[in-house]
Short mmCIF file of C-alpha atoms and ligand atoms in Angstrom, two decimals:
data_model
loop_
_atom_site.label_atom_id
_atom_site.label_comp_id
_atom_site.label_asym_id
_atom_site.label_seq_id
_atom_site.Cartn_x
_atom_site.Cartn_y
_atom_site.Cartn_z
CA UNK A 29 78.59 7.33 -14.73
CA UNK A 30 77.89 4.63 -17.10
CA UNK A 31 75.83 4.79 -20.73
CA UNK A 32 74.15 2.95 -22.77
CA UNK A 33 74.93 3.49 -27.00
CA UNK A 34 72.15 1.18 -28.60
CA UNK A 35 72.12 0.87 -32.29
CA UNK A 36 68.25 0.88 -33.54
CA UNK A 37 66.48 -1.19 -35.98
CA UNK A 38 67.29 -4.60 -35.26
CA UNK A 39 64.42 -6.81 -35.08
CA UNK A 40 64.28 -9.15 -31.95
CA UNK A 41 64.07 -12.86 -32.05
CA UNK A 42 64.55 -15.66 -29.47
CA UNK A 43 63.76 -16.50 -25.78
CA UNK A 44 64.22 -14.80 -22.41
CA UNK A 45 63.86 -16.12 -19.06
CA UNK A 46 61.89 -13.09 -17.36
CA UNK A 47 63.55 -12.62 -13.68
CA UNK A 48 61.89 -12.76 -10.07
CA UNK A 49 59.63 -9.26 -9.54
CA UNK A 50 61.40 -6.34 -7.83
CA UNK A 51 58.32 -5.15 -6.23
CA UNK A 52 57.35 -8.52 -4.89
CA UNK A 53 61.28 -9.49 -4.00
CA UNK A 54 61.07 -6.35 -2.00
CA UNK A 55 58.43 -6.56 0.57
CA UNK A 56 59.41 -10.30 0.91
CA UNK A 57 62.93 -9.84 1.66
CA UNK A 58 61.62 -7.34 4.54
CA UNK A 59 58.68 -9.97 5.84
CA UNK A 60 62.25 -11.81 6.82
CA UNK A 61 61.99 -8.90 9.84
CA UNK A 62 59.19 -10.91 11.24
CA UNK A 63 60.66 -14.15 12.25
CA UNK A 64 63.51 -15.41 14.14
CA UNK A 65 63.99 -18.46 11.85
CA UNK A 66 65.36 -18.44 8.10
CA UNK A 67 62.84 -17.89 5.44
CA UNK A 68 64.55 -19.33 2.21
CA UNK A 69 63.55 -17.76 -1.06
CA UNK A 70 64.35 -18.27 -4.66
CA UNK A 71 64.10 -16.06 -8.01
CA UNK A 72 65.72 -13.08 -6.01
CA UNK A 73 66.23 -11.03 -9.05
CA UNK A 74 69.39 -9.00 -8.93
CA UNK A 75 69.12 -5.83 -8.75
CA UNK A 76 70.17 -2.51 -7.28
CA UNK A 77 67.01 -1.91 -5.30
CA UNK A 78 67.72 -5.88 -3.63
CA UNK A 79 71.04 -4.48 -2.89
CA UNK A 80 69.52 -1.90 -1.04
CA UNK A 81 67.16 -3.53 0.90
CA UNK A 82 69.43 -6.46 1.46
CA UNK A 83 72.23 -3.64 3.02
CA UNK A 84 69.05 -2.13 5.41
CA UNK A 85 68.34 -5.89 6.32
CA UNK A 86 72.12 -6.63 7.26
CA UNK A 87 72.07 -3.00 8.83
CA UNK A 88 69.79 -4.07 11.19
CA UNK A 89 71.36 -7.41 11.63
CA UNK A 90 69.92 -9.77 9.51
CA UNK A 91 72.07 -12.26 8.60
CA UNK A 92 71.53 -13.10 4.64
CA UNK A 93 73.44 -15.70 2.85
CA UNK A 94 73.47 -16.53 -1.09
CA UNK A 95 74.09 -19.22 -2.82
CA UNK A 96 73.60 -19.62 -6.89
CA UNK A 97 69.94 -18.94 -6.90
CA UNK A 98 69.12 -19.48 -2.86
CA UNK A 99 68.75 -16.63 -1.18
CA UNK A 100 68.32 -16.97 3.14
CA UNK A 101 67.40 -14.30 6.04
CA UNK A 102 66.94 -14.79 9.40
CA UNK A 103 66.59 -11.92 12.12
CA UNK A 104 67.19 -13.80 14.82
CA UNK A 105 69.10 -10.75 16.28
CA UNK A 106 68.02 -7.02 15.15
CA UNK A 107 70.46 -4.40 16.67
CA UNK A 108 68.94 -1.54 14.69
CA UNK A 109 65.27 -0.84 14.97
CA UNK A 110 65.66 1.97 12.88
CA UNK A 111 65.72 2.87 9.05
CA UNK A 112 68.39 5.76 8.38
CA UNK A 113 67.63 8.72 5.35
CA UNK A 114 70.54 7.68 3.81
CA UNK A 115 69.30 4.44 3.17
CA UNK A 116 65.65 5.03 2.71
CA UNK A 117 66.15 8.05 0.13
CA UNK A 118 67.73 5.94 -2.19
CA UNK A 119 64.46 3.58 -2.31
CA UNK A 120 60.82 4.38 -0.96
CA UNK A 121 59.99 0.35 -0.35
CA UNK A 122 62.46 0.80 2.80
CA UNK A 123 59.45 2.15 4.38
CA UNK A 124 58.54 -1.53 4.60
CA UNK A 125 60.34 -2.08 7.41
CA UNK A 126 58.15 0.06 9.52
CA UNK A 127 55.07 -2.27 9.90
CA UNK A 128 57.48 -5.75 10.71
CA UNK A 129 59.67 -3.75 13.00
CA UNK A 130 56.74 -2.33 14.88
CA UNK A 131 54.76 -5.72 14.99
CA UNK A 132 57.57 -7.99 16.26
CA UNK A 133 59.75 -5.52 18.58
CA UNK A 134 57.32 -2.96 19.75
CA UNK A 135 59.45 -0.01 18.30
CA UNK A 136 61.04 1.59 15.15
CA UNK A 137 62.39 4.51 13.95
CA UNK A 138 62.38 4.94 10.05
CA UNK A 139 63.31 7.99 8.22
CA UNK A 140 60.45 10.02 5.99
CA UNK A 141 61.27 8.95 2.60
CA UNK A 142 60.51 12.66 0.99
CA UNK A 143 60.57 13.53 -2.27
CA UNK A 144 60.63 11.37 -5.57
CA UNK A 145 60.94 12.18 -9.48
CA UNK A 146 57.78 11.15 -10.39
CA UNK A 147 55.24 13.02 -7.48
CA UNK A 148 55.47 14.04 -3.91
CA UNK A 149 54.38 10.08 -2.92
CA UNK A 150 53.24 10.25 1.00
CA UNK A 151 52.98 7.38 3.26
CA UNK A 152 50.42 8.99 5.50
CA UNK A 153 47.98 5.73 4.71
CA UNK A 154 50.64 3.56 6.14
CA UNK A 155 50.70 5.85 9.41
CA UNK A 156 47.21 6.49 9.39
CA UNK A 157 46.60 2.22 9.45
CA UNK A 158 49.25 2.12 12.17
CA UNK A 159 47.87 4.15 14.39
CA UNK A 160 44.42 2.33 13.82
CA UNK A 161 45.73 -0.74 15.22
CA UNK A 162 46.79 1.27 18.56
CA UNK A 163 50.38 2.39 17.84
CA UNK A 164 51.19 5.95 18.83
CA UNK A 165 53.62 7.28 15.99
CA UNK A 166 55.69 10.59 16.48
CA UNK A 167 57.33 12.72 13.59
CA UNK A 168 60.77 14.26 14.84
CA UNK A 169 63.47 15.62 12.79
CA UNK A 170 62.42 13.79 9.63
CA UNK A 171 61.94 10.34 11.01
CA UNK A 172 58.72 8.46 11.98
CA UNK A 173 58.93 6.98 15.71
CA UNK A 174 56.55 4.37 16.07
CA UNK A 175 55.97 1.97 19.14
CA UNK A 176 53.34 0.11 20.92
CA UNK A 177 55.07 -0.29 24.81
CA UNK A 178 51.77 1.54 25.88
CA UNK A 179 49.15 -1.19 24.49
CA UNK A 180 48.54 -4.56 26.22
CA UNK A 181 51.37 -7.18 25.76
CA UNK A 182 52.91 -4.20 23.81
CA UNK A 183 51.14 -5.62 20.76
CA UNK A 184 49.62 -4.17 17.94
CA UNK A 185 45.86 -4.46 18.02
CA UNK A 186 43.73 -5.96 15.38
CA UNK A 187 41.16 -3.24 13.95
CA UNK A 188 39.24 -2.47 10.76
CA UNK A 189 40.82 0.23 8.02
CA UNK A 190 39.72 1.58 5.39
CA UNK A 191 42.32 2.93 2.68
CA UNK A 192 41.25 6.15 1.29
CA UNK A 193 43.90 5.37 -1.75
CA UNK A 194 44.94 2.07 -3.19
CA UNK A 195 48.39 1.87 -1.96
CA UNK A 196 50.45 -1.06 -2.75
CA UNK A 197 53.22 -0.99 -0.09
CA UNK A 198 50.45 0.66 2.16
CA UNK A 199 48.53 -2.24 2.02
CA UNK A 200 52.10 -4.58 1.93
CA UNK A 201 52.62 -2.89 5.81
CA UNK A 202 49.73 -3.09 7.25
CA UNK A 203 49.39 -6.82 6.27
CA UNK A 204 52.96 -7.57 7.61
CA UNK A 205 51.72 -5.74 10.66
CA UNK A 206 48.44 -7.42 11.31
CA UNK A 207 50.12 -10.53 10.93
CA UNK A 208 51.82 -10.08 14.58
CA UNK A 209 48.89 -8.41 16.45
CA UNK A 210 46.48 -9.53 18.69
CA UNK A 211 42.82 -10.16 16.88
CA UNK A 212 41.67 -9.61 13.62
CA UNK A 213 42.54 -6.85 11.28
CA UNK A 214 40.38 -6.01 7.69
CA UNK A 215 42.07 -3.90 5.21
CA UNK A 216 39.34 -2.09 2.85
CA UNK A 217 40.04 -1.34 -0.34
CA UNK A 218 43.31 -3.40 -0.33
CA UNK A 219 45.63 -3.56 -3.48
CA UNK A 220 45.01 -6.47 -5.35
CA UNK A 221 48.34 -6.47 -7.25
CA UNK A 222 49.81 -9.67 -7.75
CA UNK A 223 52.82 -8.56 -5.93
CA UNK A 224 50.47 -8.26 -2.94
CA UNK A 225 49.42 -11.59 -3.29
CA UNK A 226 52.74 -13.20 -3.51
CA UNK A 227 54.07 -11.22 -0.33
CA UNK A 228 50.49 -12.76 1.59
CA UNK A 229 51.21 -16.65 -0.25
CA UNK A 230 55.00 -16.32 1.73
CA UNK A 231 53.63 -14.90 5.28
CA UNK A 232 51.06 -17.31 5.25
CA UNK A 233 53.82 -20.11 4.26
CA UNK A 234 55.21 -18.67 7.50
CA UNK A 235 52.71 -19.46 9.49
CA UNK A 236 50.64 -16.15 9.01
CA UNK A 237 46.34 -16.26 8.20
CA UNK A 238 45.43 -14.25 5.74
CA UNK A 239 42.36 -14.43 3.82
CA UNK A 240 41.05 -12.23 0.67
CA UNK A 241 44.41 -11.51 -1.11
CA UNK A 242 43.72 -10.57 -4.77
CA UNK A 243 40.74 -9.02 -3.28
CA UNK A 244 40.14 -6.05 -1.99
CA UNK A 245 39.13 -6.85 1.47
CA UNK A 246 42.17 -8.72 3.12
CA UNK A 247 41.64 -10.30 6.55
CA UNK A 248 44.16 -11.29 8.43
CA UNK A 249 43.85 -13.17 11.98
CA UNK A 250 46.95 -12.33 14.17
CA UNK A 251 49.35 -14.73 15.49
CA UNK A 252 52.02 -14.83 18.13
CA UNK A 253 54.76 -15.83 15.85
CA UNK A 254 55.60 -16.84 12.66
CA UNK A 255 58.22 -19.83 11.70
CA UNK A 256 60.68 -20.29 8.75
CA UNK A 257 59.21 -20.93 4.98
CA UNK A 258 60.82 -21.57 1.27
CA UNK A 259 59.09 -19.47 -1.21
CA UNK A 260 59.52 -18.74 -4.76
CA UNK A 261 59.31 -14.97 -6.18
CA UNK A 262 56.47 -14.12 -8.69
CA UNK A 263 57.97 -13.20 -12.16
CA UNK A 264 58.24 -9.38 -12.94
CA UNK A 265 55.29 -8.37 -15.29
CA UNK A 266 56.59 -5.24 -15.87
CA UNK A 267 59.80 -6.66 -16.79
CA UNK A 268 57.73 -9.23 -19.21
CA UNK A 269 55.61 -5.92 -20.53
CA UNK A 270 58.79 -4.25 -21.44
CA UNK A 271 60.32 -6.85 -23.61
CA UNK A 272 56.84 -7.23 -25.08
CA UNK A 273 56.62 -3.76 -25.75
CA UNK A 274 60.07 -3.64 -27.59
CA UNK A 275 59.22 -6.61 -29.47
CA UNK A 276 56.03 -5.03 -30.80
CA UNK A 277 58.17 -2.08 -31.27
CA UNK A 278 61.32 -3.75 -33.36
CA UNK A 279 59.26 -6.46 -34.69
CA UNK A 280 60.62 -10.01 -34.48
CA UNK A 281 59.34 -13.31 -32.43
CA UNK A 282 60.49 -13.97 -28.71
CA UNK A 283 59.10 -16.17 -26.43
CA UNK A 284 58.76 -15.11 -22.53
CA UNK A 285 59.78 -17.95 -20.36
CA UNK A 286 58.85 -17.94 -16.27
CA UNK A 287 55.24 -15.62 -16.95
CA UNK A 288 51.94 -16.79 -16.22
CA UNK A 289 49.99 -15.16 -19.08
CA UNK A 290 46.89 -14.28 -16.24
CA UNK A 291 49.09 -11.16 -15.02
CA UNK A 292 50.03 -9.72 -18.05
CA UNK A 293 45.72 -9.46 -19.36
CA UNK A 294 45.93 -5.46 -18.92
CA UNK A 295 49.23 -5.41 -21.20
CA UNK A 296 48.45 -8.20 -23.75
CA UNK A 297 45.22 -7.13 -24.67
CA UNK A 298 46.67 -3.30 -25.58
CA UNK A 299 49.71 -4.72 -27.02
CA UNK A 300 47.04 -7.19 -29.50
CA UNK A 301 44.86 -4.13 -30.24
CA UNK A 302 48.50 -2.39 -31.56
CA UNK A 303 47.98 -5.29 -34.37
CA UNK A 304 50.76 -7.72 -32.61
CA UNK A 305 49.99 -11.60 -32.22
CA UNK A 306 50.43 -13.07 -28.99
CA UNK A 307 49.69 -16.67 -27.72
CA UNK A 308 49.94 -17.42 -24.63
CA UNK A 309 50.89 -20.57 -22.94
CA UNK A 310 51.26 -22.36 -19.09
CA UNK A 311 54.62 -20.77 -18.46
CA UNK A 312 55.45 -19.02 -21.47
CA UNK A 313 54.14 -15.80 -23.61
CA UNK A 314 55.07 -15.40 -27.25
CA UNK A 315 54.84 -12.73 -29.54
CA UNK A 316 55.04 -11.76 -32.69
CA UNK A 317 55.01 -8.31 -34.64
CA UNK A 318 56.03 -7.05 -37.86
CA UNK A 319 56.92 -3.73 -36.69
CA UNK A 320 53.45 -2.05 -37.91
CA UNK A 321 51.34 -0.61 -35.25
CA UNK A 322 48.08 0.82 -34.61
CA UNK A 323 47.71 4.09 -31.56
CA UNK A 324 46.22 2.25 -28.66
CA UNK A 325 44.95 4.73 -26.23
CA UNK A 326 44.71 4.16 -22.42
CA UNK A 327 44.52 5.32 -18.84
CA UNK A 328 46.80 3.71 -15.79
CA UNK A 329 44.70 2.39 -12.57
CA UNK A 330 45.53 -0.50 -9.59
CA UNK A 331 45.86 -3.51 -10.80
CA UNK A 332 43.93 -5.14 -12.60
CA UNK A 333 43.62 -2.23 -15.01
CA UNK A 334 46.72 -1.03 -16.65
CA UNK A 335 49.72 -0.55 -13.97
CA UNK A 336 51.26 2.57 -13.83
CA UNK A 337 54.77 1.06 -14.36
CA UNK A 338 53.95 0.29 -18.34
CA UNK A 339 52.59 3.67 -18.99
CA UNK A 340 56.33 5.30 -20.14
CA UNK A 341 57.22 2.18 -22.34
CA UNK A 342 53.43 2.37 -24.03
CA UNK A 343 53.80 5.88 -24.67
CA UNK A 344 57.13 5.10 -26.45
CA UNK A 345 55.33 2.74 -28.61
CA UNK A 346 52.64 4.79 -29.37
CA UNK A 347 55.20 7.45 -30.92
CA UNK A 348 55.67 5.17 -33.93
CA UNK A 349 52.23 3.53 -34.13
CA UNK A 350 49.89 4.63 -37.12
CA UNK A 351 47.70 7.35 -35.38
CA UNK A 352 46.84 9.43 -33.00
CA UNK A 353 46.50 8.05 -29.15
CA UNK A 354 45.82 9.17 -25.56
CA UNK A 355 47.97 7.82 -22.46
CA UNK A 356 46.25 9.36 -19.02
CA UNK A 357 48.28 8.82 -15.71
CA UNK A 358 45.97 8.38 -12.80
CA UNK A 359 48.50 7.17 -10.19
CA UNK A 360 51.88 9.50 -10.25
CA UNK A 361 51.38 13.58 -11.15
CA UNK A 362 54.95 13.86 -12.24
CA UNK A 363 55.03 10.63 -14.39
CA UNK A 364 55.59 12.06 -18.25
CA UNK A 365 59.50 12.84 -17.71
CA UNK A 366 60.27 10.49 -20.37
CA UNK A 367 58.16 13.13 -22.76
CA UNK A 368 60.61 15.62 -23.17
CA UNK A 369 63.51 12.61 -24.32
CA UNK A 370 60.95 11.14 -26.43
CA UNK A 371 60.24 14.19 -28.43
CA UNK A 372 64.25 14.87 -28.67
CA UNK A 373 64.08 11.69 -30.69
CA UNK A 374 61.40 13.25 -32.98
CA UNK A 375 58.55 11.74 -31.43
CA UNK A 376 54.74 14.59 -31.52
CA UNK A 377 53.73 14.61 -27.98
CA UNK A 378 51.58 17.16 -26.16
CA UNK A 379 50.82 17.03 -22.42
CA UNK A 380 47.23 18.47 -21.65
CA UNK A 381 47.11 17.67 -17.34
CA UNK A 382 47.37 14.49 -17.08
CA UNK A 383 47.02 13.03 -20.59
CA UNK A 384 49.92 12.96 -22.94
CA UNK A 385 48.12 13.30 -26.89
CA UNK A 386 50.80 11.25 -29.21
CA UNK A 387 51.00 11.74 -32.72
CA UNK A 388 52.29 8.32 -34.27
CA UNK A 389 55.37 8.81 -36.51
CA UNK A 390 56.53 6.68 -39.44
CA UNK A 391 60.13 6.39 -37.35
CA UNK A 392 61.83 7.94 -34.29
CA UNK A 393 65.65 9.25 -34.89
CA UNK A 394 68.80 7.98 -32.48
CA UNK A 395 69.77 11.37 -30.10
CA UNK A 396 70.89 11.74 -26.61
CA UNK A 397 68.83 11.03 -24.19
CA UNK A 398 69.05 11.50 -20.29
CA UNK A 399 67.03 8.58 -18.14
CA UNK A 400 65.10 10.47 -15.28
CA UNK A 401 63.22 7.32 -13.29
CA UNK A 402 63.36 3.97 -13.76
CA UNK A 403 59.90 3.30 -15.98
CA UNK A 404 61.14 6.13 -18.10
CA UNK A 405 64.66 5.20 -18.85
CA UNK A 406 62.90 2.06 -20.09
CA UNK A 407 60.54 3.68 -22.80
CA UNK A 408 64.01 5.32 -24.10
CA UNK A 409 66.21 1.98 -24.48
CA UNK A 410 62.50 0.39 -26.41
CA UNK A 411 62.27 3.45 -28.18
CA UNK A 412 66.22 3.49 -29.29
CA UNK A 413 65.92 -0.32 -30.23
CA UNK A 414 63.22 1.11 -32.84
CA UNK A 415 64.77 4.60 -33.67
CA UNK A 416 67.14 5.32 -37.01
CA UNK A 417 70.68 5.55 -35.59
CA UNK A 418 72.24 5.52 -32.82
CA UNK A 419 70.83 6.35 -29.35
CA UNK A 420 73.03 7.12 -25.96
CA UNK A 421 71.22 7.35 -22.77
CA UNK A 422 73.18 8.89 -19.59
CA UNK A 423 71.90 8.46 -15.86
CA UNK A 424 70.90 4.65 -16.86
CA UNK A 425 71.72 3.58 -13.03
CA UNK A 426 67.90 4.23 -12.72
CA UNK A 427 67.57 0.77 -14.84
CA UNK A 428 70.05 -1.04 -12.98
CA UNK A 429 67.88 -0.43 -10.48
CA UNK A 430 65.01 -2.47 -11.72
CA UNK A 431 66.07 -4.51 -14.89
CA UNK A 432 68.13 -7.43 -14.44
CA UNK A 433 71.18 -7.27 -17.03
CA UNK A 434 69.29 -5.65 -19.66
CA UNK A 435 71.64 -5.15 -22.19
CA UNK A 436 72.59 -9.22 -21.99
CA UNK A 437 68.97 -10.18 -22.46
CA UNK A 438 68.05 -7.84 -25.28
CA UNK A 439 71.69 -8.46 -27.43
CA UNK A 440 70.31 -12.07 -26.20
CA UNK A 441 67.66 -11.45 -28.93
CA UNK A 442 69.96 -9.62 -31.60
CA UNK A 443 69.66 -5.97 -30.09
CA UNK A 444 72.97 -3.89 -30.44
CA UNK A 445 73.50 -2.10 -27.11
CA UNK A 446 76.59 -1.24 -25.70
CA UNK A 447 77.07 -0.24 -22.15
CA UNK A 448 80.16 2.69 -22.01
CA UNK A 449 81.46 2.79 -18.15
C1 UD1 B 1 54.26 0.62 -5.74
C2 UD1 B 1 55.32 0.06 -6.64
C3 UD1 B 1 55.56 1.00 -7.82
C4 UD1 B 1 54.23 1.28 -8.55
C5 UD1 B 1 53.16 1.74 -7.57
C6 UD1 B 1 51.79 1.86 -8.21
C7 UD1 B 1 56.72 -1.17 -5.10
C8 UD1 B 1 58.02 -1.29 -4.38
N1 UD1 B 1 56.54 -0.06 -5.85
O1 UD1 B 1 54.72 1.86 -5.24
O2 UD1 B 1 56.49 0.38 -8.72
O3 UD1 B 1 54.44 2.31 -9.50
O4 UD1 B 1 53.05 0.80 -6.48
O5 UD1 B 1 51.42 0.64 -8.78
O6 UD1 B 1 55.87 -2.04 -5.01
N2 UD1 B 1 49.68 7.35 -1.62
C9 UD1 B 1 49.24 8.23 -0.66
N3 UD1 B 1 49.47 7.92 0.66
C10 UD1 B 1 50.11 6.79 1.04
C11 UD1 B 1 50.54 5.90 0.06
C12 UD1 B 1 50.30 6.20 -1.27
O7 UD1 B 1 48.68 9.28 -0.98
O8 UD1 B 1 50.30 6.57 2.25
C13 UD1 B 1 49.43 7.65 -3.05
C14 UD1 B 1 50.71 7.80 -3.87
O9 UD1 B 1 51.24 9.11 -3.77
C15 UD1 B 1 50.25 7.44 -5.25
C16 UD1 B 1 49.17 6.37 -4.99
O10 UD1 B 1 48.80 6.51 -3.61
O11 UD1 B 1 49.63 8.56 -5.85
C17 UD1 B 1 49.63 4.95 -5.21
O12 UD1 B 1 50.89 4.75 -4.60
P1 UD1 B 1 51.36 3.36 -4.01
O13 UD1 B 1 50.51 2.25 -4.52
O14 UD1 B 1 51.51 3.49 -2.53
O15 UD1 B 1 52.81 3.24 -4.65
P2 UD1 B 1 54.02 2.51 -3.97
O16 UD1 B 1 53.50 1.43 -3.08
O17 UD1 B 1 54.97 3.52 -3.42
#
């Protein structure tokens, strides 16, 4: 299994082209499910988790071709309507496939995802919205069988849900779904991420009408079918917060390329109240930081408060910062596994529920580390870029599953990391 050995202390300087967003790649690649013709998308970042879903799309006969930064689907012939466990355990946003499947073909069979490092994670509110719009949905033997052959035309049927939880690939299936039924379906208390967004700009490119994204009542007026489209991927945020994050960390100057500043408000304004400078500009996010922070305190909600997936790499800046903060995780119960690491590399953390209390250090020391998720193996690599010494973190397929070469764009920007296969 590969490692990472990252020599600390180097400050960071430079620019980085932030890549397309996993979690809006994701759903899009799947909304390729819904049409017969090609939809044609670019900033595909590449990633383990695209590998996945791209292998489940080709699975179930989708034919995908790449070239340099192009990357096409079209499911003009599905063979499988079904999601196996082996490929859905590896990544919860297989799920996704559930709503498209059901709303084009009438049928699918996708396995329970289960379990998950950071908290049991159900997907009842994707069921539950389902069987609002008329589908009758079985559990056998692990999987979810869905179909509609008993409603009129066999088509999903438009309805009004409310979400009892802001879920963001809940709300990502039920849009995809309500995109192919007959009449109108409102979603209530939608997520308003911009992911969201960005997978209802590329159905409605495809022909799809949806009204209210970014709010968080999304309409959406059936339609019988939906044609090819080009679309772009939104930039990763949570990539961009990271390399802000180590910046603030390391100290240094780097400028974000490919980020509209709008996205990041939750982040930037923490990372400013740490003492950092940031300007932001049309395309492009710099900042600056001489290494000496102040304890920022805060508590993870939807979007737009601050996301869930920043909370680890925060935390790990807070363990240096002058003072003492509070991090609260409102999202994920099991999401402090990066704790335990931190505090191996000298870092004063106590967990009371779900609040972590940090103690800001002067310095964190180099130690191995093991990476548990992906967020959390992120918080280590930023916090071994600040420690003393040497760092080497194990398990690191976790990043590869969301970071797109990671050690190339931070030794980019004069960071010593070595990857050890
Ligand atoms: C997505 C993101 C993930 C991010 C998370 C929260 C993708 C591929 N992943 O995950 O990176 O950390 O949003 O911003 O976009 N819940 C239920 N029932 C459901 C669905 C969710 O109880 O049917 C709960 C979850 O257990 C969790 C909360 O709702 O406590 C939010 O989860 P959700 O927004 O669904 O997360 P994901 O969409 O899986």
């Amino acid at each position: 299994m590969d490692k990472l050995v990252i020599q600390g202390q180097s400050p960071l300087h430079g620019e980085l082209e932030i890549s397309g967003a996993k979690n809006a790649a994701l759903p899009i690649l799947i909304a390729s499910l819904l049409t017969e013709d090609t939809l044609s998308l670019t900033h595909v970042p590449h990633l383990q988790d695209v590998n996945t879903a791209k292998s489940l799309l080709k699975y179930m006969g989708v034919d995908i071709q790449v070239e340099n930064d192009k990357t096409e689907l079209t499911a003009k012939e599905i063979t499988n309507k079904n999601a196996p466990y082996e490929r859905v355990k590896t990544m919860r946003a297989s799920i996704l496939v559930l709503g498209p499947l059901l709303a084009r073909f009438g049928e699918a069979r996708v396995s329970l995802p289960g379990g998950c490092a950071i908290g049991s994670r159900p997907v009842d509110i994707h069921i539950k919205g389902l069987q609002a719009m008329g589908a009758k949905i079985d559990i056998h033997n692990g999987y979810i069988e869905a179909s509609t052959k008993h409603l009129l035309k066999s088509k999903l049927q438009g309805c009004k849900f409310y979400m009892d939880i802001v879920t963001v690939t809940g709300t990502e299936n039920l849009m995809m779904a309500a995109s192919l039924a007959e009449g109108v379906t409102i979603l209530e208390n939608a997520a308003k991420e911009p992911e969201v967004v960005d997978l209802g700009q590329c159905l409605n490119k495809m022909g799809a009408k949806i009204k209210g994204l970014g709010t968080d009542v999304i309409t959406i007026e059936g339609v019988d079918s939906l044609h090819k489209a080009n679309h772009d991927v939104i930039f990763d945020r949570i990539e961009a917060g990271t390399y802000l994050a180590a910046v603030a960390m390391t100290g240094g100057d780097v400028i974000l390329k490919n980020v509209q500043h709008k996205y990041l408000d939750a982040i930037t304004l923490k990372l400013i109240e740490t003492g950092v400078k940031i300007e932001s500009h049309e395309n492009s996010i710099r900042i600056k930081s001489d290494g000496k922070l102040k304890a920022v305190s805060l508590r993870t909600a939807p979007y737009p408060a601050f996301p869930t997936d920043m909370q680890a790499q925060m935390m790990a800046l807070n363990t240096i910062a002058e003072g003492v903060s509070e991090v609260t995780e409102t999202i994920f119960e099991n999401r402090f596994m990066h704790v335990q690491e931190l505090i191996r590399m000298g870092a004063q953390i106590d967990i009371r529920g779900n609040t972590a209390i940090i103690r800001g250090k002067e310095y964190l020391e180099g130690a191995s580390v093991m990476a548990t998720d992906l967020r959390a193996s992120a918080s280590l690599v930023i916090a071994s870029l600040a420690a003393r010494g040497q760092t080497t973190i194990e398990r690191i397929y976790h990043l590869d599953r969301g970071y797109e070469k990671l050690e190339d764009k931070f030794n980019q920007l004069g960071a010593n990391i070595k990857r050890i296969h």
